[in-house]
PDB file of C-alpha atoms in Angstrom:
ATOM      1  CA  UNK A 517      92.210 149.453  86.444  1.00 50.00           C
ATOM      2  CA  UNK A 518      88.847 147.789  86.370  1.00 58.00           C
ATOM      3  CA  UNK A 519      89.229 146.735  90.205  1.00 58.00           C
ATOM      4  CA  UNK A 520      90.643 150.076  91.362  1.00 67.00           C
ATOM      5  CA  UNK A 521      87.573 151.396  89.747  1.00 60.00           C
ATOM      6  CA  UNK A 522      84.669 148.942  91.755  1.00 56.00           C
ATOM      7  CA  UNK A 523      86.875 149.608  94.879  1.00 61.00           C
ATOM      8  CA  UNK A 524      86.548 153.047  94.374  1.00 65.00           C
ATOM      9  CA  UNK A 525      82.141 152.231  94.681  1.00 60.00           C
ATOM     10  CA  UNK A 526      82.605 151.021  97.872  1.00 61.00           C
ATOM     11  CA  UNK A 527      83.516 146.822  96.889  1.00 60.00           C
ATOM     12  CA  UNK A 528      85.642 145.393  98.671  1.00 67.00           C
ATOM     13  CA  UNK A 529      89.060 143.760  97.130  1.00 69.00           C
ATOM     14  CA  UNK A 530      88.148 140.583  97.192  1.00 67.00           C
ATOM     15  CA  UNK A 531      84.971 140.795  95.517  1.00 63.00           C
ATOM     16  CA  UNK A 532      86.049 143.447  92.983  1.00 63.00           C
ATOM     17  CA  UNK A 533      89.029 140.707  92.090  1.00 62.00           C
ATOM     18  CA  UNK A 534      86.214 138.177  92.039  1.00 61.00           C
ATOM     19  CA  UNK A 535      83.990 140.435  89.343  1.00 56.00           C
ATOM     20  CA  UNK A 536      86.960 141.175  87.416  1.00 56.00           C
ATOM     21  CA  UNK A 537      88.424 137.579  87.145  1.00 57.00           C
ATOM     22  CA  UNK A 538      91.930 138.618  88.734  1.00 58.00           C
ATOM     23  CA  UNK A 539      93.857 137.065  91.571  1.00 59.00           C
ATOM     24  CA  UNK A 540      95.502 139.153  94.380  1.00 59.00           C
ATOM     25  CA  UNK A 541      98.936 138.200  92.903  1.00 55.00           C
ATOM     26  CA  UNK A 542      97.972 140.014  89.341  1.00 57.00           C
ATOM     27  CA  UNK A 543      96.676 142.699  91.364  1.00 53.00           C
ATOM     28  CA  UNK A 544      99.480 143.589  93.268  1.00 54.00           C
ATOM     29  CA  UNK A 545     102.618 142.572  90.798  1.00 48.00           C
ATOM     30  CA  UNK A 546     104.421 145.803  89.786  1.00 51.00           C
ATOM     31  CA  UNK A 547     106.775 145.179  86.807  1.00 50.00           C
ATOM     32  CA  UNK A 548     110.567 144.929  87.817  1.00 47.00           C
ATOM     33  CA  UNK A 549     109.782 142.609  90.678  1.00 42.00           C
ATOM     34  CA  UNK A 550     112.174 139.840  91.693  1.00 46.00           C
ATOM     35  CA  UNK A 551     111.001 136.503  91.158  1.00 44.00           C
ATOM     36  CA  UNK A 552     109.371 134.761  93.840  1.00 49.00           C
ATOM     37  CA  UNK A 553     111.134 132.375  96.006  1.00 53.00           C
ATOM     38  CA  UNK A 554     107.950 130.281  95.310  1.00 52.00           C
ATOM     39  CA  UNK A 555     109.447 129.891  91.486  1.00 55.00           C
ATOM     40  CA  UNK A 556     113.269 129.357  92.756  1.00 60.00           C
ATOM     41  CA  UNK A 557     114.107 125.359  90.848  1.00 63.00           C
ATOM     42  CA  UNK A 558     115.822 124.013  93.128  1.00 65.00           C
ATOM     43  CA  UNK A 559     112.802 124.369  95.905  1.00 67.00           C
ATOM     44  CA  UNK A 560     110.772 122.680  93.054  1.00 66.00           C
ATOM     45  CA  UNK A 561     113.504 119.744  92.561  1.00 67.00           C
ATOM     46  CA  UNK A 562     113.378 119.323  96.091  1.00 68.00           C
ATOM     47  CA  UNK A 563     109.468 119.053  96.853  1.00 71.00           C
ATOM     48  CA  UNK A 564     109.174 116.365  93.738  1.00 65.00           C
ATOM     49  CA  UNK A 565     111.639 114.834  94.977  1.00 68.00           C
ATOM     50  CA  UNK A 566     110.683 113.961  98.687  1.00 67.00           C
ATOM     51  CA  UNK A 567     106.585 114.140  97.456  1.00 66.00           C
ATOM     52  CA  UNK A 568     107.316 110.657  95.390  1.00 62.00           C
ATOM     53  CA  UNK A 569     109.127 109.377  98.264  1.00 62.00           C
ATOM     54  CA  UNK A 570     106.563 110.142 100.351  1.00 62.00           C
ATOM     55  CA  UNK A 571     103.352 110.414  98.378  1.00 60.00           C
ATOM     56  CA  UNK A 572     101.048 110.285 101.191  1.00 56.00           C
ATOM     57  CA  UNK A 573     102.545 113.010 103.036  1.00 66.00           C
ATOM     58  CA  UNK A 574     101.015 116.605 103.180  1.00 68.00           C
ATOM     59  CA  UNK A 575     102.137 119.884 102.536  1.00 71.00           C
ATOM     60  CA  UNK A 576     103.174 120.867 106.370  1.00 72.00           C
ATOM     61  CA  UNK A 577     104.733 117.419 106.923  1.00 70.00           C
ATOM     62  CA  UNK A 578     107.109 117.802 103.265  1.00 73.00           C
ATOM     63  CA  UNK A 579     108.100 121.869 104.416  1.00 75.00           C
ATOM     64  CA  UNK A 580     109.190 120.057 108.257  1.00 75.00           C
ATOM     65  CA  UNK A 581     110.562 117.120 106.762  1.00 70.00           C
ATOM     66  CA  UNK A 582     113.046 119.610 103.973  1.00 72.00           C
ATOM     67  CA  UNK A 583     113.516 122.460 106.356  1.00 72.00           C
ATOM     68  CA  UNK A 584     115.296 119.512 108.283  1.00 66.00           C
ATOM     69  CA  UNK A 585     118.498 119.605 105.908  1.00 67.00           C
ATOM     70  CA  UNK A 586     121.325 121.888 106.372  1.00 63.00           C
ATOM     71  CA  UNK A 587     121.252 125.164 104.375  1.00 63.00           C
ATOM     72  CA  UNK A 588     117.494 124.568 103.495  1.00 64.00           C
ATOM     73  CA  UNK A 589     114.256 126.338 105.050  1.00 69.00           C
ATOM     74  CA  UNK A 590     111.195 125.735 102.936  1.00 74.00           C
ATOM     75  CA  UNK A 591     107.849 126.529 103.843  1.00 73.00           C
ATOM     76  CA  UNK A 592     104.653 125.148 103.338  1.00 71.00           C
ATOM     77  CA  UNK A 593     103.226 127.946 101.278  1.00 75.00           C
ATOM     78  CA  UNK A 594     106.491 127.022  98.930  1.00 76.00           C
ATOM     79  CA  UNK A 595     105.427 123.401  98.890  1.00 74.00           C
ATOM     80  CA  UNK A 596     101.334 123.489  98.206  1.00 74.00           C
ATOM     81  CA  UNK A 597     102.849 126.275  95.127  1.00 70.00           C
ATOM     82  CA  UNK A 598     104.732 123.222  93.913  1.00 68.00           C
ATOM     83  CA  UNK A 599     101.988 120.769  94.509  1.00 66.00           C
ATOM     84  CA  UNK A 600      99.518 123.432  92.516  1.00 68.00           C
ATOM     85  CA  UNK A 601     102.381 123.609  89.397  1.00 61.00           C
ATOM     86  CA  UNK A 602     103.064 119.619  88.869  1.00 54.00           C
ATOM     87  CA  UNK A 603      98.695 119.264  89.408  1.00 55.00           C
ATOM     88  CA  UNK A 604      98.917 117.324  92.847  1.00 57.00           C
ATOM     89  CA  UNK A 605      96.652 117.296  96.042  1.00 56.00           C
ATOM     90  CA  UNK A 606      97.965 116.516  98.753  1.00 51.00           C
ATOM     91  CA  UNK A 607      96.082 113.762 101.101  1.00 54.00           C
ATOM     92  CA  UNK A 608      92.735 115.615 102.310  1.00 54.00           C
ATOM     93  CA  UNK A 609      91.205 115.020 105.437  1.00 52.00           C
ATOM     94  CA  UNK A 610      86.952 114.918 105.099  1.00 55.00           C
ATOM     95  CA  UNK A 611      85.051 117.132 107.547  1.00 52.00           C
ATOM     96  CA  UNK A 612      83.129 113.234 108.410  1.00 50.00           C
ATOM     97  CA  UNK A 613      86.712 111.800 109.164  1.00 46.00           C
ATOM     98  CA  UNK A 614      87.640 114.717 111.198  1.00 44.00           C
ATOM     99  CA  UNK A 615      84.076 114.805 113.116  1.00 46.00           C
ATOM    100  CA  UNK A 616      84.818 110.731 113.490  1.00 49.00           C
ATOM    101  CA  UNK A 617      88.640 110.940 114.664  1.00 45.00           C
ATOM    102  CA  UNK A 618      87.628 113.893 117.471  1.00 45.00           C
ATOM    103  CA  UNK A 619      85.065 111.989 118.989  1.00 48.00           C
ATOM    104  CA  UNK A 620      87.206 108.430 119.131  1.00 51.00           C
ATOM    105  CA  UNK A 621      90.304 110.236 120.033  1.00 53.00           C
ATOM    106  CA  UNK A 622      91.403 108.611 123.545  1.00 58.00           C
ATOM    107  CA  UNK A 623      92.234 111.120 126.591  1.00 67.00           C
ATOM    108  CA  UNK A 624      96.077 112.237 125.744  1.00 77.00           C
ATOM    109  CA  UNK A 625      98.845 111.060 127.953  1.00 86.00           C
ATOM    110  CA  UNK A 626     100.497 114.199 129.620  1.00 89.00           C
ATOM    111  CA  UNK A 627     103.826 112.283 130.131  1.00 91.00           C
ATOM    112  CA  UNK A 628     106.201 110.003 129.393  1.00 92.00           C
ATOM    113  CA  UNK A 629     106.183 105.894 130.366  1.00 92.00           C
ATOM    114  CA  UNK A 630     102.613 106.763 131.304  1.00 94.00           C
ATOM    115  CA  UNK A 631     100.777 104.600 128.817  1.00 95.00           C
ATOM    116  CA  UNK A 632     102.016 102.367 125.922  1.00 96.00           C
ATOM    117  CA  UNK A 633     100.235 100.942 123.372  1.00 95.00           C
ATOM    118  CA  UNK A 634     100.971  97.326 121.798  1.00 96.00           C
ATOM    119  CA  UNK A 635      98.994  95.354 118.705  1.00 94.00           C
ATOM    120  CA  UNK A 636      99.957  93.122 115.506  1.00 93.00           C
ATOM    121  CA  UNK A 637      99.634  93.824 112.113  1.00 92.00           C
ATOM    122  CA  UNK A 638     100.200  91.356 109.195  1.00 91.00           C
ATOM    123  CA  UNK A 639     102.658  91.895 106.001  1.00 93.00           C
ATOM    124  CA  UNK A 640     102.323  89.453 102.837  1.00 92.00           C
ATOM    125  CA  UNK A 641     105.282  88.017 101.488  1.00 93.00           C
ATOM    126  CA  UNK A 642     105.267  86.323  98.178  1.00 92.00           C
ATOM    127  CA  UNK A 643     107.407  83.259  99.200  1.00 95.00           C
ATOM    128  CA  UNK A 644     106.903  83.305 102.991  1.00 94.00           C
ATOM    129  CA  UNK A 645     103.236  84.188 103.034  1.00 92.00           C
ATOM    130  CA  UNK A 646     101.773  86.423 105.932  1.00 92.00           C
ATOM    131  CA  UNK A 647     104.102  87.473 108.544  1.00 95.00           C
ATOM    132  CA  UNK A 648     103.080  89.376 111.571  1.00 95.00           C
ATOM    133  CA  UNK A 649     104.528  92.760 112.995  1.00 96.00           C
ATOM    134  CA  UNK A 650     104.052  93.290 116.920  1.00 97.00           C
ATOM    135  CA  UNK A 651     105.041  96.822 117.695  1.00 97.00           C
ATOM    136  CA  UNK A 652     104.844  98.952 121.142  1.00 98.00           C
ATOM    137  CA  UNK A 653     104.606 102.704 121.422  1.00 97.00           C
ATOM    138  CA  UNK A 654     104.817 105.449 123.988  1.00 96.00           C
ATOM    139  CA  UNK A 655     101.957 107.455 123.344  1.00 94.00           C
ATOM    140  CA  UNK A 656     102.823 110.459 124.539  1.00 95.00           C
ATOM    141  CA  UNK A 657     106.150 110.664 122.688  1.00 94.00           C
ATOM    142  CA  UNK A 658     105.154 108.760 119.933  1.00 95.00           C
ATOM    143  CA  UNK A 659     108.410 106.296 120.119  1.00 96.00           C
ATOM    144  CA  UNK A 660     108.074 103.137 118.530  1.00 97.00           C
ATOM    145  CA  UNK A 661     110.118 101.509 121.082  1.00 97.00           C
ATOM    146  CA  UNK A 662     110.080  97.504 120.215  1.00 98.00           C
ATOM    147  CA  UNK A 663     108.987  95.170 117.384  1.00 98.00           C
ATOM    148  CA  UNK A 664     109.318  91.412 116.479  1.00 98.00           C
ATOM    149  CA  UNK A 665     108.672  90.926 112.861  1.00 98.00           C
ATOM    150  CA  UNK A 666     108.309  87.163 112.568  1.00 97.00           C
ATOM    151  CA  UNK A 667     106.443  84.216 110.517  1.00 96.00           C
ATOM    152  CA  UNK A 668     105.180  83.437 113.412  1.00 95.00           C
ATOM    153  CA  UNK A 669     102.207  84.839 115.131  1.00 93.00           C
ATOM    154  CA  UNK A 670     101.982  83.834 119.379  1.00 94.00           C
ATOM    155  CA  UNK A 671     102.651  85.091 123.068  1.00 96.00           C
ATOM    156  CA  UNK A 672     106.346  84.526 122.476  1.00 97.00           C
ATOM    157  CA  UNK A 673     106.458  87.061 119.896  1.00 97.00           C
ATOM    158  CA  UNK A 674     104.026  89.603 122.440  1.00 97.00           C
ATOM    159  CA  UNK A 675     106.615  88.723 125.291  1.00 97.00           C
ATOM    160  CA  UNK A 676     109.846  89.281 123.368  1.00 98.00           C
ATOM    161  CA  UNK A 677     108.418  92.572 121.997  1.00 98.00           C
ATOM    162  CA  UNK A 678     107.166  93.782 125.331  1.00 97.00           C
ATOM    163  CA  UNK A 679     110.800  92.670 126.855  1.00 97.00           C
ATOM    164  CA  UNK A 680     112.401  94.941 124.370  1.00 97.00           C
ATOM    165  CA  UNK A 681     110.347  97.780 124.736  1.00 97.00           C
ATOM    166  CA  UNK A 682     110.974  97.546 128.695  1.00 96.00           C
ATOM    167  CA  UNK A 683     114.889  97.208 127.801  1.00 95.00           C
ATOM    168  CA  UNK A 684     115.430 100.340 125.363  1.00 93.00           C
ATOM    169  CA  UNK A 685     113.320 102.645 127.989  1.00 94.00           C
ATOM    170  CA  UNK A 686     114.488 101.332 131.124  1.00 94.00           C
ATOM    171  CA  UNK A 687     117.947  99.803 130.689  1.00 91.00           C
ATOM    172  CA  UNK A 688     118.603  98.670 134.766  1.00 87.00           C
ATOM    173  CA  UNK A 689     115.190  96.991 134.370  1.00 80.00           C
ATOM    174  CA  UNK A 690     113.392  99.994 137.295  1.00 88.00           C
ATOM    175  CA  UNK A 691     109.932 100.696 135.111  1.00 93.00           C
ATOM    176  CA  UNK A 692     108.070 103.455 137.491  1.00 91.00           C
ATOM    177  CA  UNK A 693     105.116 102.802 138.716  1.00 92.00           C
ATOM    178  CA  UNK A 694     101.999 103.565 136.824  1.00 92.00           C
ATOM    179  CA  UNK A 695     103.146 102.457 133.440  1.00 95.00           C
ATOM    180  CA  UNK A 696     100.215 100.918 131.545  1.00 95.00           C
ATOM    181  CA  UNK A 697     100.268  98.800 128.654  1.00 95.00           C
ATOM    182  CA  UNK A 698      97.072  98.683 126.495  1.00 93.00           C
ATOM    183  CA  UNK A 699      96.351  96.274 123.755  1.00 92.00           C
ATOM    184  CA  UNK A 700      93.059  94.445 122.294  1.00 89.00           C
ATOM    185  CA  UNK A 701      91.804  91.120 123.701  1.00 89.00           C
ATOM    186  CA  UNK A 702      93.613  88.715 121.339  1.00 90.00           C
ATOM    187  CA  UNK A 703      95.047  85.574 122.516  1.00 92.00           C
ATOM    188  CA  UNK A 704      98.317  86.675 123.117  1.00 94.00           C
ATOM    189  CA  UNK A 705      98.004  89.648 125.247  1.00 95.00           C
ATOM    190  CA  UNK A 706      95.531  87.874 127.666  1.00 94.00           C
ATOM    191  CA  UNK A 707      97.682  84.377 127.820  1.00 95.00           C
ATOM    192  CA  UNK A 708      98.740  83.519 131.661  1.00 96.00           C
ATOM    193  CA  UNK A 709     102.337  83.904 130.092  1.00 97.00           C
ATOM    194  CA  UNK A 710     101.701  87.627 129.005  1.00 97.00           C
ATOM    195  CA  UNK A 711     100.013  88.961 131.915  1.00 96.00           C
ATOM    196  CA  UNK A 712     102.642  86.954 134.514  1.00 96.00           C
ATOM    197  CA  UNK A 713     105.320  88.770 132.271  1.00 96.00           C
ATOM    198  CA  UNK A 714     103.655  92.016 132.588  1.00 96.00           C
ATOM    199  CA  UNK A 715     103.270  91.732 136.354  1.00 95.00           C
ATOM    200  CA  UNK A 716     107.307  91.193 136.902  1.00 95.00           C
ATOM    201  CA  UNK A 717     107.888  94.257 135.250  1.00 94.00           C
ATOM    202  CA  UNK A 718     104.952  95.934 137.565  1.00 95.00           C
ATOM    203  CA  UNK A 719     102.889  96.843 134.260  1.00 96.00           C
ATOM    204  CA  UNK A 720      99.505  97.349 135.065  1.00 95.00           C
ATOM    205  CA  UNK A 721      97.695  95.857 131.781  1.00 95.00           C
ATOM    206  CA  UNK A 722      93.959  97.754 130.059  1.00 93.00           C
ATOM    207  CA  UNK A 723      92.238  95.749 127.484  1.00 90.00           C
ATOM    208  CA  UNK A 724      90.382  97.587 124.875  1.00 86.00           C
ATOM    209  CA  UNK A 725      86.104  96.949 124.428  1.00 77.00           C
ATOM    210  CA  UNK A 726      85.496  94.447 122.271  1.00 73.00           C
ATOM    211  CA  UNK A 727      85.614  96.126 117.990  1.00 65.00           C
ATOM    212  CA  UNK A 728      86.733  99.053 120.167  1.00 74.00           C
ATOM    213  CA  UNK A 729      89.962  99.984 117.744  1.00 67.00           C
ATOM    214  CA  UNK A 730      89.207 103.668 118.692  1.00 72.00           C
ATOM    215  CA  UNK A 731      90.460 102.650 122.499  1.00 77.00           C
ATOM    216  CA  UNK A 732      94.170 101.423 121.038  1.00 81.00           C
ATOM    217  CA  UNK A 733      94.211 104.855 118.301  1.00 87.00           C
ATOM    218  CA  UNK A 734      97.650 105.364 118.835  1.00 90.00           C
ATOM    219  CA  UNK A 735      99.238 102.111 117.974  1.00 92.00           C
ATOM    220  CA  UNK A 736      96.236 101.779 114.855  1.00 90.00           C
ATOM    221  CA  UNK A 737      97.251 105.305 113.924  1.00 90.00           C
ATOM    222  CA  UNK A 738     100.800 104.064 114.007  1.00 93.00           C
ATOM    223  CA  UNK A 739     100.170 101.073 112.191  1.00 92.00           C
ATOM    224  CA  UNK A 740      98.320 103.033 109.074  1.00 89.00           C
ATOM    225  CA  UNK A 741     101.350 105.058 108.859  1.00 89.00           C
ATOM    226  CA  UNK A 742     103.911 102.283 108.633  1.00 93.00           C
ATOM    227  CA  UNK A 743     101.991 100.630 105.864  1.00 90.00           C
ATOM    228  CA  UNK A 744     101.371 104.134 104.081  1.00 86.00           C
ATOM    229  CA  UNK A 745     104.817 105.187 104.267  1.00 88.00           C
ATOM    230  CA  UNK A 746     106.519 101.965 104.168  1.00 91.00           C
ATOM    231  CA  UNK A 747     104.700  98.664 103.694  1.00 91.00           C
ATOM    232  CA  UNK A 748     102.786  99.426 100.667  1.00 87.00           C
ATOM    233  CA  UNK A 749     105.525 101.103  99.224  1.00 87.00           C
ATOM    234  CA  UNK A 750     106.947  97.824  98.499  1.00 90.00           C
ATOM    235  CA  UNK A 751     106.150  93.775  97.254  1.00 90.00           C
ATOM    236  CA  UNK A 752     107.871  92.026  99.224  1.00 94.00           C
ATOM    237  CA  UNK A 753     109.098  88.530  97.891  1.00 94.00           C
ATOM    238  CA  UNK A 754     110.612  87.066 101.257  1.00 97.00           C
ATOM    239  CA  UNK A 755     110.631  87.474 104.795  1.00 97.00           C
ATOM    240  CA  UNK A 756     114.093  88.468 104.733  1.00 97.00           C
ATOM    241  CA  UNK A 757     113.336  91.629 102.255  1.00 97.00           C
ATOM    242  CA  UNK A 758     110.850  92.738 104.213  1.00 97.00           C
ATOM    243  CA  UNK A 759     112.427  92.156 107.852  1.00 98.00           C
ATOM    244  CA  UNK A 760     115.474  94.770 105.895  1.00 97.00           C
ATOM    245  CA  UNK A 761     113.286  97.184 105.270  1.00 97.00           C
ATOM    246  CA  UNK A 762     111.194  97.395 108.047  1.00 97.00           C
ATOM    247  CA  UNK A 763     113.947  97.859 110.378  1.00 97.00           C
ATOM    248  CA  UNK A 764     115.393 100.625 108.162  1.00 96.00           C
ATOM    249  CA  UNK A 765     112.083 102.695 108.530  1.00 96.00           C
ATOM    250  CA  UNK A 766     112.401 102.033 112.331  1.00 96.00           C
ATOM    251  CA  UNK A 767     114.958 104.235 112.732  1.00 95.00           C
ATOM    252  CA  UNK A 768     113.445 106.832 109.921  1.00 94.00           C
ATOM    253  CA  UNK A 769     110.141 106.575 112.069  1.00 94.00           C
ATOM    254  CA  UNK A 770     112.383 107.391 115.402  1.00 95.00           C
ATOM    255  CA  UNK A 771     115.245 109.634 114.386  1.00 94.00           C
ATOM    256  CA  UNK A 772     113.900 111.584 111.046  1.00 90.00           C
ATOM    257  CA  UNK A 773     110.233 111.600 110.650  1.00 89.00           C
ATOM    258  CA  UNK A 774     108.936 114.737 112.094  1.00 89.00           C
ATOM    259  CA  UNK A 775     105.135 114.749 113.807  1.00 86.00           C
ATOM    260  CA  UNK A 776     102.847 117.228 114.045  1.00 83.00           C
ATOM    261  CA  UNK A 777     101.136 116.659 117.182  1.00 85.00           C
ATOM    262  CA  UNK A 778     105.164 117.095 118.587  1.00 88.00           C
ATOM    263  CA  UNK A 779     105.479 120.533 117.202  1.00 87.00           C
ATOM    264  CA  UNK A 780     107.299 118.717 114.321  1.00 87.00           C
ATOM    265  CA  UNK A 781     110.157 116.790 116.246  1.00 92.00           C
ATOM    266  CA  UNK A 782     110.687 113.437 116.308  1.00 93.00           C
ATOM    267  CA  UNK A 783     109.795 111.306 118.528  1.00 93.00           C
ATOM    268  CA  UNK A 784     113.685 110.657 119.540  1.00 94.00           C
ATOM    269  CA  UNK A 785     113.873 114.582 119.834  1.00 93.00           C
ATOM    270  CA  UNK A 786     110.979 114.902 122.099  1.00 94.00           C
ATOM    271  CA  UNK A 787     111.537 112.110 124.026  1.00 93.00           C
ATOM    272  CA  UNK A 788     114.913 114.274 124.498  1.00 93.00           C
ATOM    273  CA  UNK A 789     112.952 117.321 125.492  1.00 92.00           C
ATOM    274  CA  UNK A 790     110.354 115.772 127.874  1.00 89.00           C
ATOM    275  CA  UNK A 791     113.993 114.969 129.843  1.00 82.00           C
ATOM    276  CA  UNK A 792     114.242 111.368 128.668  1.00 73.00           C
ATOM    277  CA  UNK A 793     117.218 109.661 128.885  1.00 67.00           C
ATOM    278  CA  UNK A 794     116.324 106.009 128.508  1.00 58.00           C
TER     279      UNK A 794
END
């Protein structure tokens, strides 16, 4: 009544809502309404569920990642209403980060095998110590397409990673021309061995600026991700536990995990739809 009555002077809805300490939902409920899907349990089950899976992962990525199971289409409004009832945020993004990832964020690729991007990143075992993960990924489809997980941490591991990669894309060994690799300038990737490897396969080769991570964002991006979602979800004893698990979220990462910047397919599914057939 009172906000029918300062809309009636000329305020507008909002503000008479704000005056009278209401909320557009009060506002507009009429009494014999149905209850919201918003309120329906088993949408709530579901978002808990998958959130403490996944407890890095926002409100767009849960709704793609659910709406992904037969007989099941959640939206995101559904799962920030369940993030608001249980008193969760998801992970926020500060206007400083967003200002800083624009202006580092490397030219995009505009098609497949056109640029790959390869570095290491370290896991800590109890028992075994530090091991080292050397992954490669298309950067256009976002394909994690070869790792070596290993206790060891040299050009072998950079050439048997790089050999895989060139295997699962290009199975009669043909890469096209204009494929570039990009990595930092650690010893492995500019050994003799490496870059005489490279040059077999016709792989032209881009180091990154020295404390230029911004210039290998894809593979760094990548790499933040698989200790968010995966890594840190764990303590890892031995080598072997964590060698398990890591190659179970490689196929997650490839086959289930939908992206945003890929219209929320995976990377398998848009590799698919760029025409891929490697």
């Amino acid at each position: 009544m009172a906000v029918s009555m300062m809309m009636s002077r000329g305020l507008s809805l909002g503000k008479a809502l704000k005056y009278a300490g209401s909320s557009s939902g009060n506002y507009y409920y009429k009494p014999g309404m149905k209850a919201s899907k918003l309120d329906d349990p088993s949408v709530l089950e579901h978002v808990r569920e998958l959130a403490l899976q996944r407890p890095l992962y926002g409100s767009r990525r849960i709704a793609a990642m659910l709406s992904r199971r037969p007989g099941r289409r959640i939206n995101r409004k559904q799962v920030q209403h369940v993030f608001r009832l249980v008193g969760w945020t998801g992970p926020q993004t500060t206007r400083k980060e967003l200002i800083r990832s624009t202006r580092k964020r490397p030219p995009r690729p505009t098609d497949i095998n056109q640029q790959w991007q390869t570095d290491i990143t370290c896991v800590w075992c109890e028992v075994d110590g530090w091991c080292y993960l050397f992954s490669i990924l298309d950067c256009y489809t976002r394909e994690w397409l070869a790792y070596t997980f290993s206790t060891q941490c040299g050009t072998d591991e950079a050439i048997r990673t790089l050999e895989m990669a060139v295997l699962e894309r290009f199975p009669d060994g043909a890469v096209p021309e204009g494929l570039v690799t990009r990595s930092d300038g650690g010893s492995q990737y500019t050994s003799d061995r490496f870059i005489s490897t490279l040059k077999v396969y016709g792989i032209k080769q881009e180091i990154t600026g020295k404390n230029r991570p911004d210039q290998n964002a894809y593979i760094g991006a990548f790499h933040r991700s698989l200790k968010e979602d995966c890594i840190w979800q764990h303590d890892f004893q031995t080598f072997h536990e964590a060698d398990a698990v890591i190659g179970q979220f490689f196929y997650e990462y490839n086959w289930d995990r939908p992206h945003s910047s890929l219209k929320y397919m995976t990377p398998k599914e848009f590799y698919a739809a760029c025409g891929g057939t490697g």
